[in-house]
Short mmCIF file of C-alpha atoms in Angstrom, two decimals:
data_model
loop_
_atom_site.label_atom_id
_atom_site.label_comp_id
_atom_site.label_asym_id
_atom_site.label_seq_id
_atom_site.Cartn_x
_atom_site.Cartn_y
_atom_site.Cartn_z
CA UNK A 234 10.69 15.03 5.38
CA UNK A 235 13.00 14.72 2.46
CA UNK A 236 15.26 15.17 5.53
CA UNK A 237 14.36 18.82 5.99
CA UNK A 238 15.73 19.89 2.61
CA UNK A 239 12.28 20.63 1.17
CA UNK A 240 11.49 22.95 4.11
CA UNK A 241 14.85 24.71 3.78
CA UNK A 242 14.13 25.44 0.11
CA UNK A 243 10.61 26.56 0.99
CA UNK A 244 11.91 29.05 3.56
CA UNK A 245 14.14 30.68 0.95
CA UNK A 246 11.32 30.84 -1.51
CA UNK A 247 8.89 32.20 1.01
CA UNK A 248 11.11 35.23 1.71
CA UNK A 249 11.31 35.91 -2.05
CA UNK A 250 7.68 35.27 -2.92
CA UNK A 251 6.15 36.61 0.31
CA UNK A 252 4.27 33.41 0.90
CA UNK A 253 4.14 31.15 4.00
CA UNK A 254 6.56 28.20 3.67
CA UNK A 255 3.68 25.76 4.30
CA UNK A 256 2.05 26.99 1.08
CA UNK A 257 5.15 26.01 -0.89
CA UNK A 258 6.04 22.63 0.61
CA UNK A 259 3.88 20.52 -1.70
CA UNK A 260 5.09 22.38 -4.77
CA UNK A 261 8.64 21.20 -4.14
CA UNK A 262 9.23 17.61 -5.09
CA UNK A 263 12.14 15.21 -5.12
CA UNK A 264 13.24 14.50 -8.67
CA UNK A 265 12.94 10.86 -9.92
CA UNK A 266 16.33 9.41 -10.73
CA UNK A 267 17.40 8.96 -14.34
CA UNK A 268 19.71 6.30 -15.75
CA UNK A 269 20.60 8.53 -18.66
CA UNK A 270 21.78 11.69 -16.87
CA UNK A 271 22.49 13.23 -13.51
CA UNK A 272 19.40 15.03 -12.17
CA UNK A 273 18.81 17.69 -9.50
CA UNK A 274 17.54 16.62 -6.08
CA UNK A 275 14.41 18.81 -5.93
CA UNK A 276 12.34 20.83 -8.28
CA UNK A 277 9.77 23.56 -7.90
CA UNK A 278 6.87 23.53 -10.32
CA UNK A 279 6.32 27.13 -11.39
CA UNK A 280 2.96 26.04 -12.84
CA UNK A 281 1.79 25.01 -9.40
CA UNK A 282 2.80 28.43 -8.00
CA UNK A 283 0.64 30.06 -10.66
CA UNK A 284 -2.33 27.98 -9.51
CA UNK A 285 -2.45 25.93 -12.78
CA UNK A 286 -3.99 28.93 -14.51
CA UNK A 287 -4.53 28.14 -18.16
CA UNK A 288 -3.96 31.79 -18.97
CA UNK A 289 -0.24 31.12 -18.53
CA UNK A 290 1.49 29.85 -21.69
CA UNK A 291 4.51 27.57 -21.63
CA UNK A 292 6.84 30.44 -22.67
CA UNK A 293 5.47 32.59 -19.84
CA UNK A 294 6.07 29.79 -17.31
CA UNK A 295 9.57 29.32 -18.60
CA UNK A 296 10.34 33.05 -18.29
CA UNK A 297 8.96 33.01 -14.78
CA UNK A 298 11.16 30.00 -13.91
CA UNK A 299 14.28 31.74 -15.19
CA UNK A 300 13.52 35.01 -13.39
CA UNK A 301 12.87 33.09 -10.13
CA UNK A 302 16.03 31.08 -10.43
CA UNK A 303 18.12 34.18 -10.98
CA UNK A 304 16.83 35.71 -7.74
CA UNK A 305 17.59 32.62 -5.66
CA UNK A 306 20.94 32.06 -4.07
CA UNK A 307 22.96 28.99 -3.20
CA UNK A 308 23.67 28.45 0.51
CA UNK A 309 24.99 25.83 2.88
CA UNK A 310 22.16 23.49 1.86
CA UNK A 311 21.68 24.20 -1.90
CA UNK A 312 24.83 24.02 -3.92
CA UNK A 313 23.41 24.62 -7.43
CA UNK A 314 20.22 26.14 -8.87
CA UNK A 315 19.11 25.65 -12.49
CA UNK A 316 15.93 25.63 -14.59
CA UNK A 317 14.09 22.92 -16.44
CA UNK A 318 10.86 22.74 -18.38
CA UNK A 319 8.77 25.07 -16.22
CA UNK A 320 10.71 24.17 -13.09
CA UNK A 321 13.42 25.61 -10.87
CA UNK A 322 15.87 22.80 -9.90
CA UNK A 323 17.87 22.52 -6.71
CA UNK A 324 20.92 20.40 -6.13
CA UNK A 325 21.81 19.71 -2.45
CA UNK A 326 25.32 19.86 -1.09
CA UNK A 327 26.49 16.30 -1.77
CA UNK A 328 28.15 15.58 1.59
CA UNK A 329 25.24 17.11 3.51
CA UNK A 330 22.83 15.03 1.41
CA UNK A 331 24.76 11.83 2.21
CA UNK A 332 25.06 12.47 5.96
CA UNK A 333 21.53 13.75 6.52
CA UNK A 334 19.74 11.03 4.55
CA UNK A 335 21.57 8.13 6.13
CA UNK A 336 21.35 9.47 9.63
CA UNK A 337 17.62 10.17 9.18
CA UNK A 338 16.90 6.66 7.90
CA UNK A 339 18.70 5.03 10.86
CA UNK A 340 17.18 7.52 13.41
CA UNK A 341 13.56 7.20 12.22
CA UNK A 342 13.69 3.44 11.61
CA UNK A 343 10.18 2.24 10.75
CA UNK A 344 8.93 5.84 10.80
CA UNK A 345 11.21 7.02 8.04
CA UNK A 346 9.13 8.98 5.47
CA UNK A 347 6.14 9.16 7.78
CA UNK A 348 7.34 12.10 9.84
CA UNK A 349 7.39 14.23 6.74
CA UNK A 350 6.25 17.81 6.50
CA UNK A 351 3.91 16.51 3.80
CA UNK A 352 1.86 14.94 6.52
CA UNK A 353 2.18 17.83 9.07
CA UNK A 354 -1.06 19.44 9.96
CA UNK A 355 -3.11 16.42 9.02
CA UNK A 356 -5.37 15.45 11.91
CA UNK A 357 -5.25 11.99 13.41
CA UNK A 358 -8.51 10.19 12.59
CA UNK A 359 -10.64 7.30 13.63
CA UNK A 360 -10.83 5.04 10.59
CA UNK A 361 -12.92 1.92 10.04
CA UNK A 362 -11.82 -0.44 7.24
CA UNK A 363 -14.19 -3.19 6.18
CA UNK A 364 -12.54 -5.84 4.04
CA UNK A 365 -12.28 -9.56 3.20
CA UNK A 366 -15.91 -10.45 4.07
CA UNK A 367 -16.13 -14.07 2.94
CA UNK A 368 -19.21 -16.19 3.09
CA UNK A 369 -18.90 -18.46 6.09
CA UNK A 370 -21.23 -21.08 4.68
CA UNK A 371 -18.65 -21.83 1.98
CA UNK A 372 -14.96 -22.41 1.76
CA UNK A 373 -13.03 -19.15 1.46
CA UNK A 374 -13.37 -18.31 -2.21
CA UNK A 375 -10.36 -16.91 -4.02
CA UNK A 376 -12.50 -13.95 -5.06
CA UNK A 377 -12.15 -12.54 -1.60
CA UNK A 378 -8.31 -12.58 -1.78
CA UNK A 379 -8.01 -9.12 -3.36
CA UNK A 380 -10.30 -7.55 -0.81
CA UNK A 381 -8.24 -9.18 1.96
CA UNK A 382 -4.78 -8.02 0.82
CA UNK A 383 -5.91 -4.58 -0.38
CA UNK A 384 -7.81 -3.86 2.83
CA UNK A 385 -4.87 -5.02 4.82
CA UNK A 386 -2.59 -2.58 2.93
CA UNK A 387 -4.94 0.30 3.48
CA UNK A 388 -5.22 -0.45 7.21
CA UNK A 389 -1.42 -0.86 7.50
CA UNK A 390 -0.80 2.49 5.79
CA UNK A 391 -3.37 4.36 7.85
CA UNK A 392 -1.98 2.85 11.09
CA UNK A 393 1.55 3.78 10.05
CA UNK A 394 0.41 7.36 9.63
CA UNK A 395 -0.83 7.44 13.19
CA UNK A 396 -4.56 7.03 12.64
CA UNK A 397 -6.67 4.85 14.96
CA UNK A 398 -7.78 2.03 12.70
CA UNK A 399 -10.47 -0.59 13.31
CA UNK A 400 -10.28 -3.56 10.94
CA UNK A 401 -13.64 -5.25 10.43
CA UNK A 402 -14.34 -8.54 8.70
CA UNK A 403 -18.05 -8.37 7.82
CA UNK A 404 -18.87 -12.03 7.24
CA UNK A 405 -21.55 -13.23 4.89
CA UNK A 406 -23.70 -15.31 7.26
CA UNK A 407 -27.10 -14.79 5.67
CA UNK A 408 -29.21 -16.72 3.23
CA UNK A 409 -30.23 -20.28 2.40
CA UNK A 410 -26.74 -21.80 2.37
CA UNK A 411 -25.99 -20.48 5.84
CA UNK A 412 -29.36 -21.60 7.11
CA UNK A 413 -28.76 -25.15 5.81
CA UNK A 414 -25.34 -25.14 7.40
CA UNK A 415 -26.74 -24.07 10.74
CA UNK A 416 -29.50 -26.67 10.64
CA UNK A 417 -26.96 -29.35 9.77
CA UNK A 418 -24.90 -28.50 12.75
CA UNK A 419 -27.97 -28.44 15.05
CA UNK A 420 -28.88 -31.95 13.92
CA UNK A 421 -25.52 -33.64 13.41
CA UNK A 422 -22.66 -31.33 14.36
CA UNK A 423 -20.67 -30.18 17.35
CA UNK A 424 -21.29 -26.72 18.85
CA UNK A 425 -17.61 -26.16 19.64
CA UNK A 426 -16.69 -26.69 15.95
CA UNK A 427 -19.40 -24.20 14.84
CA UNK A 428 -18.10 -21.62 17.33
CA UNK A 429 -14.47 -22.05 16.23
CA UNK A 430 -13.05 -19.79 13.57
CA UNK A 431 -12.37 -21.96 10.54
CA UNK A 432 -10.98 -18.97 8.61
CA UNK A 433 -8.46 -17.89 11.15
CA UNK A 434 -5.65 -20.19 9.90
CA UNK A 435 -6.01 -18.75 6.42
CA UNK A 436 -5.73 -15.18 7.67
CA UNK A 437 -2.65 -16.15 9.71
CA UNK A 438 -1.07 -17.56 6.56
CA UNK A 439 -1.78 -14.27 4.84
CA UNK A 440 -0.44 -12.27 7.78
CA UNK A 441 -3.77 -10.48 8.21
CA UNK A 442 -5.64 -9.75 11.44
CA UNK A 443 -8.97 -8.14 12.33
CA UNK A 444 -10.19 -6.17 15.31
CA UNK A 445 -13.74 -7.19 14.86
CA UNK A 446 -15.63 -9.98 13.24
CA UNK A 447 -19.35 -9.24 12.57
CA UNK A 448 -21.92 -10.53 10.16
CA UNK A 449 -25.08 -9.71 8.34
CA UNK A 450 -27.17 -11.73 10.81
CA UNK A 451 -26.06 -9.36 13.62
CA UNK A 452 -28.21 -6.65 12.00
CA UNK A 453 -31.41 -8.64 11.68
CA UNK A 454 -33.26 -6.49 14.26
CA UNK A 455 -31.44 -3.31 13.49
CA UNK A 456 -32.38 -3.53 9.81
CA UNK A 457 -36.02 -3.52 10.79
CA UNK A 458 -35.34 -0.31 12.72
CA UNK A 459 -33.82 1.09 9.49
CA UNK A 460 -36.99 0.19 7.58
CA UNK A 461 -39.11 1.96 10.18
CA UNK A 462 -36.88 5.02 9.99
CA UNK A 463 -37.13 5.13 6.21
CA UNK A 464 -40.89 4.83 6.44
CA UNK A 465 -41.19 7.59 9.04
CA UNK A 466 -39.28 9.93 6.72
CA UNK A 467 -41.58 9.10 3.87
CA UNK A 468 -38.84 7.47 1.88
CA UNK A 469 -40.21 3.94 1.80
CA UNK A 470 -42.47 2.98 -1.12
CA UNK A 471 -44.40 -0.26 -1.43
CA UNK A 472 -44.63 -2.02 -4.80
CA UNK A 473 -47.48 -4.16 -6.17
CA UNK A 474 -45.33 -7.23 -5.49
CA UNK A 475 -45.20 -6.34 -1.79
CA UNK A 476 -41.53 -5.30 -1.77
CA UNK A 477 -40.31 -1.95 -0.37
CA UNK A 478 -38.10 0.42 -2.35
CA UNK A 479 -36.37 3.78 -2.02
CA UNK A 480 -36.51 6.03 -5.06
CA UNK A 481 -33.17 7.91 -5.01
CA UNK A 482 -33.87 9.98 -8.08
CA UNK A 483 -37.37 11.27 -7.37
CA UNK A 484 -38.36 10.82 -10.99
CA UNK A 485 -38.90 7.05 -11.15
CA UNK A 486 -35.64 6.24 -12.91
CA UNK A 487 -35.35 2.43 -12.52
CA UNK A 488 -31.60 2.65 -12.14
CA UNK A 489 -32.02 4.83 -9.10
CA UNK A 490 -34.42 2.53 -7.25
CA UNK A 491 -33.05 0.50 -4.35
CA UNK A 492 -35.04 -2.45 -3.02
CA UNK A 493 -34.68 -2.59 0.77
CA UNK A 494 -37.32 -5.17 1.79
CA UNK A 495 -38.61 -8.43 0.37
CA UNK A 496 -42.28 -9.18 0.05
CA UNK A 497 -42.13 -11.31 3.23
CA UNK A 498 -40.88 -8.31 5.21
CA UNK A 499 -37.26 -9.46 5.57
CA UNK A 500 -34.32 -7.21 4.85
CA UNK A 501 -31.88 -7.21 1.98
CA UNK A 502 -28.13 -6.60 1.68
CA UNK A 503 -28.56 -2.80 1.31
CA UNK A 504 -30.76 -2.63 4.40
CA UNK A 505 -28.23 -4.53 6.50
CA UNK A 506 -25.41 -2.32 5.24
CA UNK A 507 -27.35 0.71 6.28
CA UNK A 508 -27.86 -0.78 9.77
CA UNK A 509 -24.20 -1.69 10.00
CA UNK A 510 -23.03 1.78 9.05
CA UNK A 511 -25.31 3.41 11.64
CA UNK A 512 -24.18 0.95 14.31
CA UNK A 513 -20.50 1.55 13.55
CA UNK A 514 -20.91 5.30 13.78
CA UNK A 515 -22.56 4.87 17.15
CA UNK A 516 -19.85 2.42 18.29
CA UNK A 517 -16.67 4.02 16.80
CA UNK A 518 -17.62 7.64 15.97
CA UNK A 519 -15.41 7.26 12.92
CA UNK A 520 -14.01 10.05 10.78
CA UNK A 521 -13.75 7.80 7.75
CA UNK A 522 -15.14 4.36 6.86
CA UNK A 523 -13.64 2.52 3.91
CA UNK A 524 -15.29 -0.43 2.21
CA UNK A 525 -12.98 -2.62 0.10
CA UNK A 526 -14.96 -4.72 -2.41
CA UNK A 527 -14.96 -5.51 -6.08
CA UNK A 528 -16.08 -2.91 -8.66
CA UNK A 529 -19.30 -4.78 -9.26
CA UNK A 530 -20.63 -3.31 -6.00
CA UNK A 531 -19.96 0.31 -6.97
CA UNK A 532 -23.67 1.09 -7.56
CA UNK A 533 -24.64 -0.65 -4.37
CA UNK A 534 -22.42 1.54 -2.20
CA UNK A 535 -23.41 4.66 -4.09
CA UNK A 536 -27.00 3.89 -3.18
CA UNK A 537 -26.19 3.04 0.48
CA UNK A 538 -24.28 6.29 0.93
CA UNK A 539 -27.08 8.31 -0.79
CA UNK A 540 -29.72 6.74 1.41
CA UNK A 541 -27.75 7.57 4.52
CA UNK A 542 -27.67 11.14 3.30
CA UNK A 543 -31.37 11.48 2.73
CA UNK A 544 -32.02 9.75 6.05
CA UNK A 545 -30.28 12.72 7.66
CA UNK A 546 -26.89 11.23 8.42
CA UNK A 547 -24.45 13.94 7.22
CA UNK A 548 -21.56 11.68 8.12
CA UNK A 549 -22.38 9.64 4.98
CA UNK A 550 -19.88 11.76 3.12
CA UNK A 551 -17.19 10.18 5.30
CA UNK A 552 -17.91 6.74 3.79
CA UNK A 553 -15.73 5.67 0.94
CA UNK A 554 -15.77 2.68 -1.42
CA UNK A 555 -12.48 1.40 -2.73
CA UNK A 556 -13.29 -0.80 -5.72
CA UNK A 557 -11.00 -3.29 -7.46
CA UNK A 558 -11.01 -5.33 -10.63
CA UNK A 559 -11.22 -9.10 -11.29
CA UNK A 560 -8.33 -11.55 -11.34
CA UNK A 561 -8.59 -13.75 -14.40
CA UNK A 562 -6.91 -17.09 -15.14
CA UNK A 563 -5.97 -18.17 -11.61
CA UNK A 564 -5.68 -21.95 -12.00
CA UNK A 565 -3.77 -24.66 -10.23
CA UNK A 566 -2.22 -27.68 -11.96
CA UNK A 567 -5.50 -29.52 -11.21
CA UNK A 568 -7.60 -27.00 -13.03
CA UNK A 569 -9.66 -23.93 -12.13
CA UNK A 570 -8.99 -22.39 -8.68
CA UNK A 571 -12.01 -21.85 -6.55
CA UNK A 572 -10.69 -21.60 -2.96
CA UNK A 573 -8.04 -19.45 -1.34
CA UNK A 574 -6.50 -22.42 0.44
CA UNK A 575 -5.82 -24.00 -2.97
CA UNK A 576 -3.94 -20.89 -4.08
CA UNK A 577 -1.84 -20.71 -0.92
CA UNK A 578 -0.96 -24.36 -1.11
CA UNK A 579 -0.08 -23.99 -4.78
CA UNK A 580 2.18 -21.04 -4.05
CA UNK A 581 4.02 -23.01 -1.36
CA UNK A 582 4.27 -26.11 -3.51
CA UNK A 583 5.73 -24.22 -6.51
CA UNK A 584 8.25 -22.38 -4.40
CA UNK A 585 9.36 -25.56 -2.63
CA UNK A 586 9.81 -27.22 -6.06
CA UNK A 587 11.92 -24.26 -7.21
CA UNK A 588 14.05 -24.50 -4.10
CA UNK A 589 14.54 -28.20 -4.42
CA UNK A 590 15.63 -27.91 -8.08
CA UNK A 591 18.69 -25.84 -7.19
CA UNK A 592 21.55 -28.00 -5.95
CA UNK A 593 23.54 -25.14 -4.53
CA UNK A 594 20.66 -23.67 -2.53
CA UNK A 595 21.60 -22.78 0.97
CA UNK A 596 19.58 -24.63 3.55
CA UNK A 597 16.98 -22.60 5.46
CA UNK A 598 15.63 -23.45 8.90
CA UNK A 599 12.03 -23.65 7.77
CA UNK A 600 11.71 -24.22 4.02
CA UNK A 601 7.93 -24.42 4.19
CA UNK A 602 7.57 -21.05 5.87
CA UNK A 603 10.22 -19.48 3.58
CA UNK A 604 8.48 -20.84 0.46
CA UNK A 605 5.10 -19.48 1.63
CA UNK A 606 6.51 -16.03 2.48
CA UNK A 607 8.27 -15.70 -0.90
CA UNK A 608 5.15 -16.97 -2.68
CA UNK A 609 2.92 -14.47 -0.88
CA UNK A 610 5.24 -11.61 -1.76
CA UNK A 611 5.11 -12.78 -5.39
CA UNK A 612 1.33 -12.86 -5.29
CA UNK A 613 0.95 -9.47 -3.59
CA UNK A 614 3.38 -7.65 -5.86
CA UNK A 615 1.73 -8.98 -9.00
CA UNK A 616 -1.61 -7.87 -7.63
CA UNK A 617 -0.45 -4.39 -6.55
CA UNK A 618 1.64 -3.42 -9.56
CA UNK A 619 -1.28 -1.97 -11.49
CA UNK A 620 -4.30 0.22 -10.83
CA UNK A 621 -6.58 -1.57 -8.40
CA UNK A 622 -9.67 -0.93 -10.52
CA UNK A 623 -8.21 -2.76 -13.45
CA UNK A 624 -8.84 -6.46 -14.18
CA UNK A 625 -5.62 -8.40 -14.73
CA UNK A 626 -4.54 -11.74 -16.09
CA UNK A 627 -2.92 -13.94 -13.42
CA UNK A 628 0.23 -15.84 -14.43
CA UNK A 629 2.03 -18.39 -12.23
CA UNK A 630 5.06 -18.23 -14.44
CA UNK A 631 5.28 -14.46 -14.29
CA UNK A 632 5.00 -14.04 -10.56
CA UNK A 633 7.77 -16.52 -9.87
CA UNK A 634 10.25 -15.06 -12.35
CA UNK A 635 13.65 -14.73 -10.73
CA UNK A 636 14.46 -11.61 -12.73
CA UNK A 637 12.36 -8.56 -13.23
CA UNK A 638 9.84 -6.74 -11.12
CA UNK A 639 8.49 -9.48 -8.89
CA UNK A 640 7.97 -10.12 -5.17
CA UNK A 641 10.58 -12.80 -5.38
CA UNK A 642 13.09 -10.15 -6.45
CA UNK A 643 12.14 -7.93 -3.48
CA UNK A 644 12.59 -10.82 -0.96
CA UNK A 645 15.92 -11.78 -2.49
CA UNK A 646 17.15 -8.22 -2.33
CA UNK A 647 16.19 -7.76 1.30
CA UNK A 648 17.80 -11.08 2.26
CA UNK A 649 20.95 -10.24 0.34
CA UNK A 650 21.28 -6.88 2.09
CA UNK A 651 20.64 -8.49 5.45
CA UNK A 652 23.45 -10.95 4.72
CA UNK A 653 25.79 -8.03 4.09
CA UNK A 654 25.11 -6.65 7.55
CA UNK A 655 25.44 -10.03 9.10
CA UNK A 656 28.79 -10.67 7.36
CA UNK A 657 30.42 -7.24 7.73
CA UNK A 658 28.37 -5.20 10.17
CA UNK A 659 30.15 -5.67 13.48
CA UNK A 660 33.29 -3.86 12.51
CA UNK A 661 31.92 -1.11 10.36
CA UNK A 662 28.58 0.18 11.62
CA UNK A 663 29.84 2.95 13.93
CA UNK A 664 30.47 6.00 11.84
CA UNK A 665 31.04 6.79 8.17
CA UNK A 666 32.81 9.27 5.97
CA UNK A 667 30.44 11.03 3.59
CA UNK A 668 33.22 11.63 1.12
CA UNK A 669 33.31 7.88 0.49
CA UNK A 670 29.77 7.90 -0.95
CA UNK A 671 29.99 10.31 -3.90
CA UNK A 672 29.96 7.70 -6.73
CA UNK A 673 26.99 8.01 -9.16
CA UNK A 674 25.55 4.73 -7.83
CA UNK A 675 25.58 6.06 -4.25
CA UNK A 676 24.06 9.41 -5.18
CA UNK A 677 21.27 7.71 -7.13
CA UNK A 678 20.33 5.62 -4.15
CA UNK A 679 20.42 8.65 -1.83
CA UNK A 680 18.21 10.65 -4.28
CA UNK A 681 15.74 7.73 -4.41
CA UNK A 682 15.66 7.49 -0.58
CA UNK A 683 14.70 11.15 -0.55
CA UNK A 684 11.48 10.41 -2.44
CA UNK A 685 10.02 7.86 0.00
CA UNK A 686 7.85 10.35 1.82
CA UNK A 687 6.32 11.58 -1.43
CA UNK A 688 5.51 8.04 -2.48
CA UNK A 689 3.85 7.36 0.90
CA UNK A 690 1.92 10.64 0.59
CA UNK A 691 0.66 9.75 -2.87
CA UNK A 692 -0.51 6.29 -1.74
CA UNK A 693 -2.22 7.85 1.29
CA UNK A 694 -4.18 10.12 -1.05
CA UNK A 695 -5.48 7.65 -3.59
CA UNK A 696 -5.06 4.42 -1.54
CA UNK A 697 -3.16 2.77 -4.42
CA UNK A 698 -0.26 0.51 -3.46
CA UNK A 699 1.29 0.62 -6.91
CA UNK A 700 3.26 3.77 -6.01
CA UNK A 701 4.98 1.99 -3.22
CA UNK A 702 5.52 -1.18 -5.27
CA UNK A 703 7.15 0.79 -8.12
CA UNK A 704 9.37 2.62 -5.63
CA UNK A 705 10.61 -0.53 -3.91
CA UNK A 706 11.33 -2.29 -7.22
CA UNK A 707 13.40 0.67 -8.32
CA UNK A 708 15.17 0.77 -4.99
CA UNK A 709 15.98 -2.95 -5.33
CA UNK A 710 17.38 -2.51 -8.85
CA UNK A 711 19.52 0.41 -7.66
CA UNK A 712 20.83 -1.74 -4.82
CA UNK A 713 21.62 -4.55 -7.22
CA UNK A 714 23.58 -2.28 -9.54
CA UNK A 715 25.42 -0.63 -6.66
CA UNK A 716 26.38 -4.06 -5.22
CA UNK A 717 28.24 -4.83 -8.43
CA UNK A 718 30.63 -1.88 -8.03
CA UNK A 719 30.47 -0.70 -4.44
CA UNK A 720 32.33 -3.59 -2.88
CA UNK A 721 32.75 -3.97 0.81
CA UNK A 722 35.09 -6.91 1.08
CA UNK A 723 38.74 -5.95 0.53
CA UNK A 724 37.89 -2.21 0.51
CA UNK A 725 39.60 0.15 2.93
CA UNK A 726 37.71 0.21 6.30
CA UNK A 727 36.55 3.82 5.86
CA UNK A 728 35.10 3.04 2.44
CA UNK A 729 33.62 -0.31 3.51
CA UNK A 730 31.91 1.30 6.51
CA UNK A 731 30.39 4.08 4.40
CA UNK A 732 29.01 1.65 1.85
CA UNK A 733 27.64 -0.68 4.55
CA UNK A 734 25.72 2.30 6.01
CA UNK A 735 24.30 2.98 2.55
CA UNK A 736 23.15 -0.65 2.07
CA UNK A 737 21.73 -0.79 5.57
CA UNK A 738 19.63 2.26 4.79
CA UNK A 739 18.34 0.61 1.64
CA UNK A 740 17.43 -2.55 3.50
CA UNK A 741 15.62 -0.58 6.25
CA UNK A 742 13.49 1.41 3.79
CA UNK A 743 12.85 -1.70 1.67
CA UNK A 744 11.62 -3.58 4.81
CA UNK A 745 9.39 -0.63 5.78
CA UNK A 746 7.72 -0.58 2.40
CA UNK A 747 7.28 -4.34 2.19
CA UNK A 748 5.61 -4.38 5.60
CA UNK A 749 3.11 -1.72 4.56
CA UNK A 750 2.22 -3.86 1.59
CA UNK A 751 1.60 -6.83 3.85
CA UNK A 752 4.81 -8.66 3.06
CA UNK A 753 7.06 -10.16 5.74
CA UNK A 754 10.72 -9.45 4.73
CA UNK A 755 12.94 -12.53 4.77
CA UNK A 756 16.36 -12.37 6.40
CA UNK A 757 17.59 -15.60 4.84
CA UNK A 758 16.68 -16.64 1.30
CA UNK A 759 18.10 -18.76 -1.42
CA UNK A 760 21.24 -16.97 -2.55
CA UNK A 761 21.33 -18.90 -5.83
CA UNK A 762 17.62 -18.74 -6.50
CA UNK A 763 18.09 -15.51 -8.37
CA UNK A 764 20.55 -15.27 -11.21
CA UNK A 765 22.68 -12.28 -10.32
CA UNK A 766 26.07 -10.81 -11.01
CA UNK A 767 28.75 -12.41 -8.86
CA UNK A 768 30.84 -10.64 -6.38
CA UNK A 769 34.03 -9.08 -7.68
CA UNK A 770 36.02 -12.13 -6.54
CA UNK A 771 33.65 -14.50 -8.31
CA UNK A 772 31.80 -15.62 -5.26
CA UNK A 773 28.38 -14.71 -3.90
CA UNK A 774 28.31 -12.77 -0.64
CA UNK A 775 25.30 -14.75 0.67
#
């Protein structure tokens, strides 16, 4: 992608360097925008061409960059070639940039950035994602929230890239508490209530769905088969306490010993995970299986994957654990939060209170739903802004800030841009004149839109949503600054039409990114909820 510009540059470089264009594609990157100075559109890292060889000093790399730039020529696509710190920089013909980017965004719609050459040649895979996994004998604990929203993001991203994804919620339905719950229902309860899904309404509120619900109890018998297989391979060792272990180090290192059977012969968590993994391979023949749990289970999954390997399952290397840190300080007004439902209700309550406190707030059809969607966006963005593995301090005040890098800001920006289309779209969204979009604010937005495929690619490689979050927040800030100067109302029709196309492209890409993160974009929001610069005639456009 990058609208074919990256490939065009790669073809010119390939003729000069005698390398296949495909080998050069990922060395050519869109340049991040700068508020301080005008930047090129693409840059080639000379260091990456040299294979990151440490024998090459910085002066050598700079000389190589200069020599390469001197041999390259401008054409109908590239209007200017220069050098930077170890890079060759390319500036795209401005009117071609404008026309191509905006047409590509509208043409590709929800697929913009996903049809990129960065993803070409990557095989479509069968992917299993296990996430959420609450204990059904208890109310949905808030500790499972991160697993739920992170797993949902990973599944969304993989599906968007064309993979066949199976979402599994592996319920904790084992142990004393579940046994007591089941006995209670047998004696006093109603079977239809036990069979109903008490968690479904919470997942619906989160906008999350699953393809399969299974539980540890499903693998009661299969875990016994696993124990027999371990024993037959000489991997099972009995202890003096009657338990069974697998020594993964071979030298008796206590940290490498995994207990797989209690003294009474019943299975443990690791045994049931082994059985579940084997069953899923038989059922789905997956290319990748991803487990989304907190970082406290890192050792557990290392041992499970290692046991699968020594049991002879070479597909164990296709299993991956995505760990995350702990959320600290999540409290409601009533005190410490324990349950997810408390968090969701608190989010909705606080947003409704904010909405009610603003006298000039525009009425929305469903304030409860609007409040919840904005609140969820705020929660997700705060969670996804940092590295997933890191712990973070939760702050109600911070997530609902009307200014700054928050989910509230993203929702507001999307609704504001949608309002522009609703207000002015009918007469202007036919064609546009590229010459009307050459202001610095327009060019910065176009350059940022170019980078979307790289951001998606990066997130697809490390499964970190923060890259997309950062990109969307920057896009929203750019849109806000452009809206202050690139007026539509009272502008000549040709200018207004071009600007409306630009803002529509921003809204489309913003919506795409939000959906990947698990956020439902709002079309109507509280135009006065965010303190923003007024329209040039002193009135809000909302």
